[in-house]
């Protein structure tokens, strides 16, 4: 071996070695306009890498491999991209459908599911190779293909999702991911448009676009079907123009209470999760979009729709009052807590930065430049159910 | 550079590079008799490394750095050892006291706290260097130094612990870890011997050795002091000889119910966590030691004291019945679930192995050789409060 070749090889290996580090404090920040993601470190509150070439990242979301090394990014253009956080590069990228809306990773980490609008259905992929495993066409009782929304993972190696046009909730068992077994719950309500599952993976709740109320399924007893809760929740509440239907993933569940963005109103609804009944309403600054609970459940942080989207409010979950109004800047799009809750990261799209707040002092402690940042996702999600 | 030197250097670098991997699926298995730990991988269900030289590991426990790369192992001999899981080696080891009983890591990951019997108190160390930061001597209202037990971390960069002889619960704020601020709750009950904090970090519960009942502190309102709950819980229940006081960390909290090992009886107590009242008792195979909830709260797994310690029972938390009795082998000491609950790892000390069970089929799917294994700790603990 010639010395120059050896030196080049050494440099190459040294570059590889630079990424010997833990992955529990990593995360992704989506830079939507550029089809790029940043890899960030929540300990040093710093950017580690920037990766381009992920396609259309409008409403993009991400899940993580169980070792917290890889992110799977779901783009609006049907792109599914596997990113290596340690090497700061794309491992593989496929265009799996024309138009997708989100994805999930199975409990055992082996299967990636992507939900699609067009053609409506769910596709399953091998988490290691991204090879296709199966497709579940979303043909409801109406005989037509529905858009699929509200896809989440659930315990028992299952995925749960909703059919928009057909008004159904399906549960796919992926023990054999090449032959998923599907259980169908019919007539759950008109036009489910989004959904969430509680942190323990038991309760699946779909919002309805076509009527008021929400559809609740007990995943311990799917044979009991869906029941309607919060019958007045929805567009029927509208007194104000609805700028944006709130995300259901944006529900905060803190202890025995859930905090829901009201639709079209400047309020947060407080619901007790035993009987799923409304117990209070909290007046807030604008139409809430996301209400996120700090991991210890003591605070809920809320951001708002246009034209109030420069503001974030912090609610105390004991007094049910706003304890602080913050103005991070123009177009606050998303918030993500560190897993033990000492920090929250906030994307300020039109401010061109991500701000890190100390959740106790309620003050910014760091700012990271980012080009039109939107979603923020930390690797700790790998260890949680239903994300 | 000569070719042979280059090759040697390449080999060295390649060895370093071998540990470029995620750390979210790693864990430690304590091999008590040898003062050793195994580093394990829960995805491949395999051993990655074995590390010796950790001293007396009776009742050893471990916490993890927020990046999930390093473990801090607390030994009975006062040893505090920082282990690099990626390199499979000890980074630093100190003997911080004569006799210790456990430790914790602060919410921000910067401070390690160790509780000591002799001399009684808590010592704080820098998580990076293990340099000592401060000592909190446990001198109670009785003017004497107490043994410290039940040390946990809590939100707000706090540590909470109990003073055995003095019967007090102390809360140390470590915002400035060189000058911890201590809040003392006096007269909580006689001889607190162990404690737990609920998964949200709000409720600190200490078991009492000197009388019946448990001391409960609301960490959202420490100024309210401690109150007594479950007045009949404790040694007063004894109808059978008590082979081992059950661990309080062994309480399972699943949804709104807590499952407690009864003291000295072949029963699990079921308590609702709103009013902390007993609602049921479940007859089990022996005197329970640990009752651990599967992360989705659907099952509780229980192991037992001698002479029934070859057995594990699985409780369904809905029917409150034993649904399976397993016999992993002689001396089942500990159980640890993977963070999304698809597996549980069980140490079978006198069988010389760790068994991995599929928690759905309730059958073993892997076995790993280990010399007298005791505690099992997965890196996902880094992301949780109170562990």
PDB file of C-alpha atoms in Angstrom, chain A residues 1 3 6-7 9-10 13-14 16-17 19-25 42-43 66-69 86-87 105-109 153 155-157 175 200 202 220-221 224 256 273-274 295-298 317-318 338-343 358 360 380 382-385, chain B residues 1 3 6-7 9-10 13-14 16-17 19-25 42-43 66-69 86-87 105-109 153 155-157 175 200 202 218 220-221 256 273-274 295-298 317-318 338-343 358 360 380 382-385:
ATOM      1  CA  UNK A   1       0.000   0.000   0.000  1.00  0.00           C
ATOM      2  CA  UNK A   3       1.553   5.955   1.932  1.00  0.00           C
ATOM      3  CA  UNK A   6      -3.088   4.754   3.392  1.00  0.00           C
ATOM      4  CA  UNK A   7      -3.519   8.371   4.473  1.00  0.00           C
ATOM      5  CA  UNK A   9      -8.071   5.565   3.820  1.00  0.00           C
ATOM      6  CA  UNK A  10      -7.247   6.732   7.312  1.00  0.00           C
ATOM      7  CA  UNK A  13     -12.131   5.831   8.448  1.00  0.00           C
ATOM      8  CA  UNK A  14     -11.633   8.761  10.787  1.00  0.00           C
ATOM      9  CA  UNK A  16     -16.646   7.287   9.886  1.00  0.00           C
ATOM     10  CA  UNK A  17     -15.399   7.152  13.438  1.00  0.00           C
ATOM     11  CA  UNK A  19     -20.043   9.269  14.520  1.00  0.00           C
ATOM     12  CA  UNK A  20     -19.298   6.909  17.409  1.00  0.00           C
ATOM     13  CA  UNK A  21     -21.816   8.423  19.807  1.00  0.00           C
ATOM     14  CA  UNK A  22     -25.084   7.664  21.543  1.00  0.00           C
ATOM     15  CA  UNK A  23     -28.334   8.311  19.716  1.00  0.00           C
ATOM     16  CA  UNK A  24     -30.754   8.916  22.583  1.00  0.00           C
ATOM     17  CA  UNK A  25     -30.424  12.702  22.388  1.00  0.00           C
ATOM     18  CA  UNK A  42     -30.489  18.082  22.315  1.00  0.00           C
ATOM     19  CA  UNK A  43     -27.616  17.867  24.813  1.00  0.00           C
ATOM     20  CA  UNK A  66     -35.860   0.867  17.808  1.00  0.00           C
ATOM     21  CA  UNK A  67     -32.101   1.425  18.104  1.00  0.00           C
ATOM     22  CA  UNK A  68     -32.695   5.163  17.539  1.00  0.00           C
ATOM     23  CA  UNK A  69     -30.161   5.279  14.712  1.00  0.00           C
ATOM     24  CA  UNK A  86     -25.077   8.891  12.739  1.00  0.00           C
ATOM     25  CA  UNK A  87     -23.687   9.245   9.219  1.00  0.00           C
ATOM     26  CA  UNK A 105     -43.416   1.752  12.763  1.00  0.00           C
ATOM     27  CA  UNK A 106     -44.554  -1.552  14.223  1.00  0.00           C
ATOM     28  CA  UNK A 107     -44.076  -2.401  17.891  1.00  0.00           C
ATOM     29  CA  UNK A 108     -41.208  -4.786  17.075  1.00  0.00           C
ATOM     30  CA  UNK A 109     -39.542  -2.251  14.776  1.00  0.00           C
ATOM     31  CA  UNK A 153     -49.112   1.750  15.654  1.00  0.00           C
ATOM     32  CA  UNK A 155     -49.476  -2.947  20.866  1.00  0.00           C
ATOM     33  CA  UNK A 156     -49.788  -6.484  19.529  1.00  0.00           C
ATOM     34  CA  UNK A 157     -47.917  -5.636  16.296  1.00  0.00           C
ATOM     35  CA  UNK A 175     -47.452 -10.585  12.730  1.00  0.00           C
ATOM     36  CA  UNK A 200     -50.779   3.339  26.544  1.00  0.00           C
ATOM     37  CA  UNK A 202     -55.503   1.399  24.301  1.00  0.00           C
ATOM     38  CA  UNK A 220     -58.469  -4.068  24.007  1.00  0.00           C
ATOM     39  CA  UNK A 221     -61.966  -4.836  22.648  1.00  0.00           C
ATOM     40  CA  UNK A 224     -67.256  -3.862  20.589  1.00  0.00           C
ATOM     41  CA  UNK A 256     -56.539  11.888  33.891  1.00  0.00           C
ATOM     42  CA  UNK A 273     -60.467  10.322  30.083  1.00  0.00           C
ATOM     43  CA  UNK A 274     -62.461   7.909  32.236  1.00  0.00           C
ATOM     44  CA  UNK A 295     -43.904  14.767  29.836  1.00  0.00           C
ATOM     45  CA  UNK A 296     -44.655  15.185  33.543  1.00  0.00           C
ATOM     46  CA  UNK A 297     -48.158  16.431  32.732  1.00  0.00           C
ATOM     47  CA  UNK A 298     -47.840  19.658  34.708  1.00  0.00           C
ATOM     48  CA  UNK A 317     -52.879  21.656  34.251  1.00  0.00           C
ATOM     49  CA  UNK A 318     -53.781  21.999  37.902  1.00  0.00           C
ATOM     50  CA  UNK A 338     -37.207  16.380  25.326  1.00  0.00           C
ATOM     51  CA  UNK A 339     -38.265  13.056  26.841  1.00  0.00           C
ATOM     52  CA  UNK A 340     -37.930  14.105  30.478  1.00  0.00           C
ATOM     53  CA  UNK A 341     -39.390  17.509  29.725  1.00  0.00           C
ATOM     54  CA  UNK A 342     -36.711  19.992  30.754  1.00  0.00           C
ATOM     55  CA  UNK A 343     -36.676  21.552  27.259  1.00  0.00           C
ATOM     56  CA  UNK A 358     -36.321  25.921  29.400  1.00  0.00           C
ATOM     57  CA  UNK A 360     -39.332  25.798  34.050  1.00  0.00           C
ATOM     58  CA  UNK A 380     -37.133   9.134  22.113  1.00  0.00           C
ATOM     59  CA  UNK A 382     -38.726   5.181  19.130  1.00  0.00           C
ATOM     60  CA  UNK A 383     -39.580   3.998  22.620  1.00  0.00           C
ATOM     61  CA  UNK A 384     -43.200   5.148  22.654  1.00  0.00           C
ATOM     62  CA  UNK A 385     -46.446   3.602  21.590  1.00  0.00           C
TER      63      UNK A 385
ATOM     64  CA  UNK B   1       4.512   6.145   6.850  1.00  0.00           C
ATOM     65  CA  UNK B   3       2.827   0.223   5.044  1.00  0.00           C
ATOM     66  CA  UNK B   6      -0.517   2.117   8.286  1.00  0.00           C
ATOM     67  CA  UNK B   7      -2.134  -1.302   8.363  1.00  0.00           C
ATOM     68  CA  UNK B   9      -3.397   2.001  12.423  1.00  0.00           C
ATOM     69  CA  UNK B  10      -6.176   1.017  10.061  1.00  0.00           C
ATOM     70  CA  UNK B  13      -9.417   2.617  13.655  1.00  0.00           C
ATOM     71  CA  UNK B  14     -11.577  -0.160  12.268  1.00  0.00           C
ATOM     72  CA  UNK B  16     -13.117   1.831  16.962  1.00  0.00           C
ATOM     73  CA  UNK B  17     -15.523   2.060  14.049  1.00  0.00           C
ATOM     74  CA  UNK B  19     -19.114   0.582  17.553  1.00  0.00           C
ATOM     75  CA  UNK B  20     -20.839   2.985  15.157  1.00  0.00           C
ATOM     76  CA  UNK B  21     -24.381   1.971  16.033  1.00  0.00           C
ATOM     77  CA  UNK B  22     -27.532   3.269  17.671  1.00  0.00           C
ATOM     78  CA  UNK B  23     -27.872   2.945  21.432  1.00  0.00           C
ATOM     79  CA  UNK B  24     -31.662   2.851  21.855  1.00  0.00           C
ATOM     80  CA  UNK B  25     -31.796  -0.944  21.952  1.00  0.00           C
ATOM     81  CA  UNK B  42     -32.479  -6.266  22.436  1.00  0.00           C
ATOM     82  CA  UNK B  43     -32.932  -6.256  18.644  1.00  0.00           C
ATOM     83  CA  UNK B  66     -29.466  11.153  28.184  1.00  0.00           C
ATOM     84  CA  UNK B  67     -27.714  10.118  24.948  1.00  0.00           C
ATOM     85  CA  UNK B  68     -28.063   6.473  26.021  1.00  0.00           C
ATOM     86  CA  UNK B  69     -24.356   5.830  25.541  1.00  0.00           C
ATOM     87  CA  UNK B  86     -20.391   1.428  22.706  1.00  0.00           C
ATOM     88  CA  UNK B  87     -16.778   0.668  23.570  1.00  0.00           C
ATOM     89  CA  UNK B 105     -29.571  10.907  37.322  1.00  0.00           C
ATOM     90  CA  UNK B 106     -30.982  14.425  37.207  1.00  0.00           C
ATOM     91  CA  UNK B 107     -33.636  15.458  34.695  1.00  0.00           C
ATOM     92  CA  UNK B 108     -31.079  17.372  32.613  1.00  0.00           C
ATOM     93  CA  UNK B 109     -28.605  14.504  32.703  1.00  0.00           C
ATOM     94  CA  UNK B 153     -35.073  11.869  40.384  1.00  0.00           C
ATOM     95  CA  UNK B 155     -38.976  16.921  37.434  1.00  0.00           C
ATOM     96  CA  UNK B 156     -37.572  20.358  38.191  1.00  0.00           C
ATOM     97  CA  UNK B 157     -33.993  19.055  38.527  1.00  0.00           C
ATOM     98  CA  UNK B 175     -30.149  23.640  39.789  1.00  0.00           C
ATOM     99  CA  UNK B 200     -45.199  11.287  35.750  1.00  0.00           C
ATOM    100  CA  UNK B 202     -45.692  13.668  40.786  1.00  0.00           C
ATOM    101  CA  UNK B 218     -47.340  15.332  46.276  1.00  0.00           C
ATOM    102  CA  UNK B 220     -46.361  19.443  43.005  1.00  0.00           C
ATOM    103  CA  UNK B 221     -47.067  20.583  46.595  1.00  0.00           C
ATOM    104  CA  UNK B 256     -55.547   4.106  36.977  1.00  0.00           C
ATOM    105  CA  UNK B 273     -54.365   5.914  42.219  1.00  0.00           C
ATOM    106  CA  UNK B 274     -56.927   8.712  42.521  1.00  0.00           C
ATOM    107  CA  UNK B 295     -45.627  -0.693  29.056  1.00  0.00           C
ATOM    108  CA  UNK B 296     -49.154  -0.741  27.610  1.00  0.00           C
ATOM    109  CA  UNK B 297     -50.582  -1.563  31.048  1.00  0.00           C
ATOM    110  CA  UNK B 298     -52.455  -4.672  29.897  1.00  0.00           C
ATOM    111  CA  UNK B 317     -55.120  -6.001  34.444  1.00  0.00           C
ATOM    112  CA  UNK B 318     -58.673  -5.980  33.140  1.00  0.00           C
ATOM    113  CA  UNK B 338     -38.450  -3.497  26.161  1.00  0.00           C
ATOM    114  CA  UNK B 339     -39.835   0.057  25.960  1.00  0.00           C
ATOM    115  CA  UNK B 340     -42.786  -0.781  23.707  1.00  0.00           C
ATOM    116  CA  UNK B 341     -43.432  -4.014  25.567  1.00  0.00           C
ATOM    117  CA  UNK B 342     -43.115  -6.755  22.960  1.00  0.00           C
ATOM    118  CA  UNK B 343     -40.425  -8.539  25.010  1.00  0.00           C
ATOM    119  CA  UNK B 358     -42.570 -12.762  23.809  1.00  0.00           C
ATOM    120  CA  UNK B 360     -48.047 -11.914  23.658  1.00  0.00           C
ATOM    121  CA  UNK B 380     -34.799   3.435  27.405  1.00  0.00           C
ATOM    122  CA  UNK B 382     -32.707   7.348  30.116  1.00  0.00           C
ATOM    123  CA  UNK B 383     -35.903   8.877  28.778  1.00  0.00           C
ATOM    124  CA  UNK B 384     -38.087   8.229  31.816  1.00  0.00           C
ATOM    125  CA  UNK B 385     -38.770  10.113  34.995  1.00  0.00           C
TER     126      UNK B 385
END
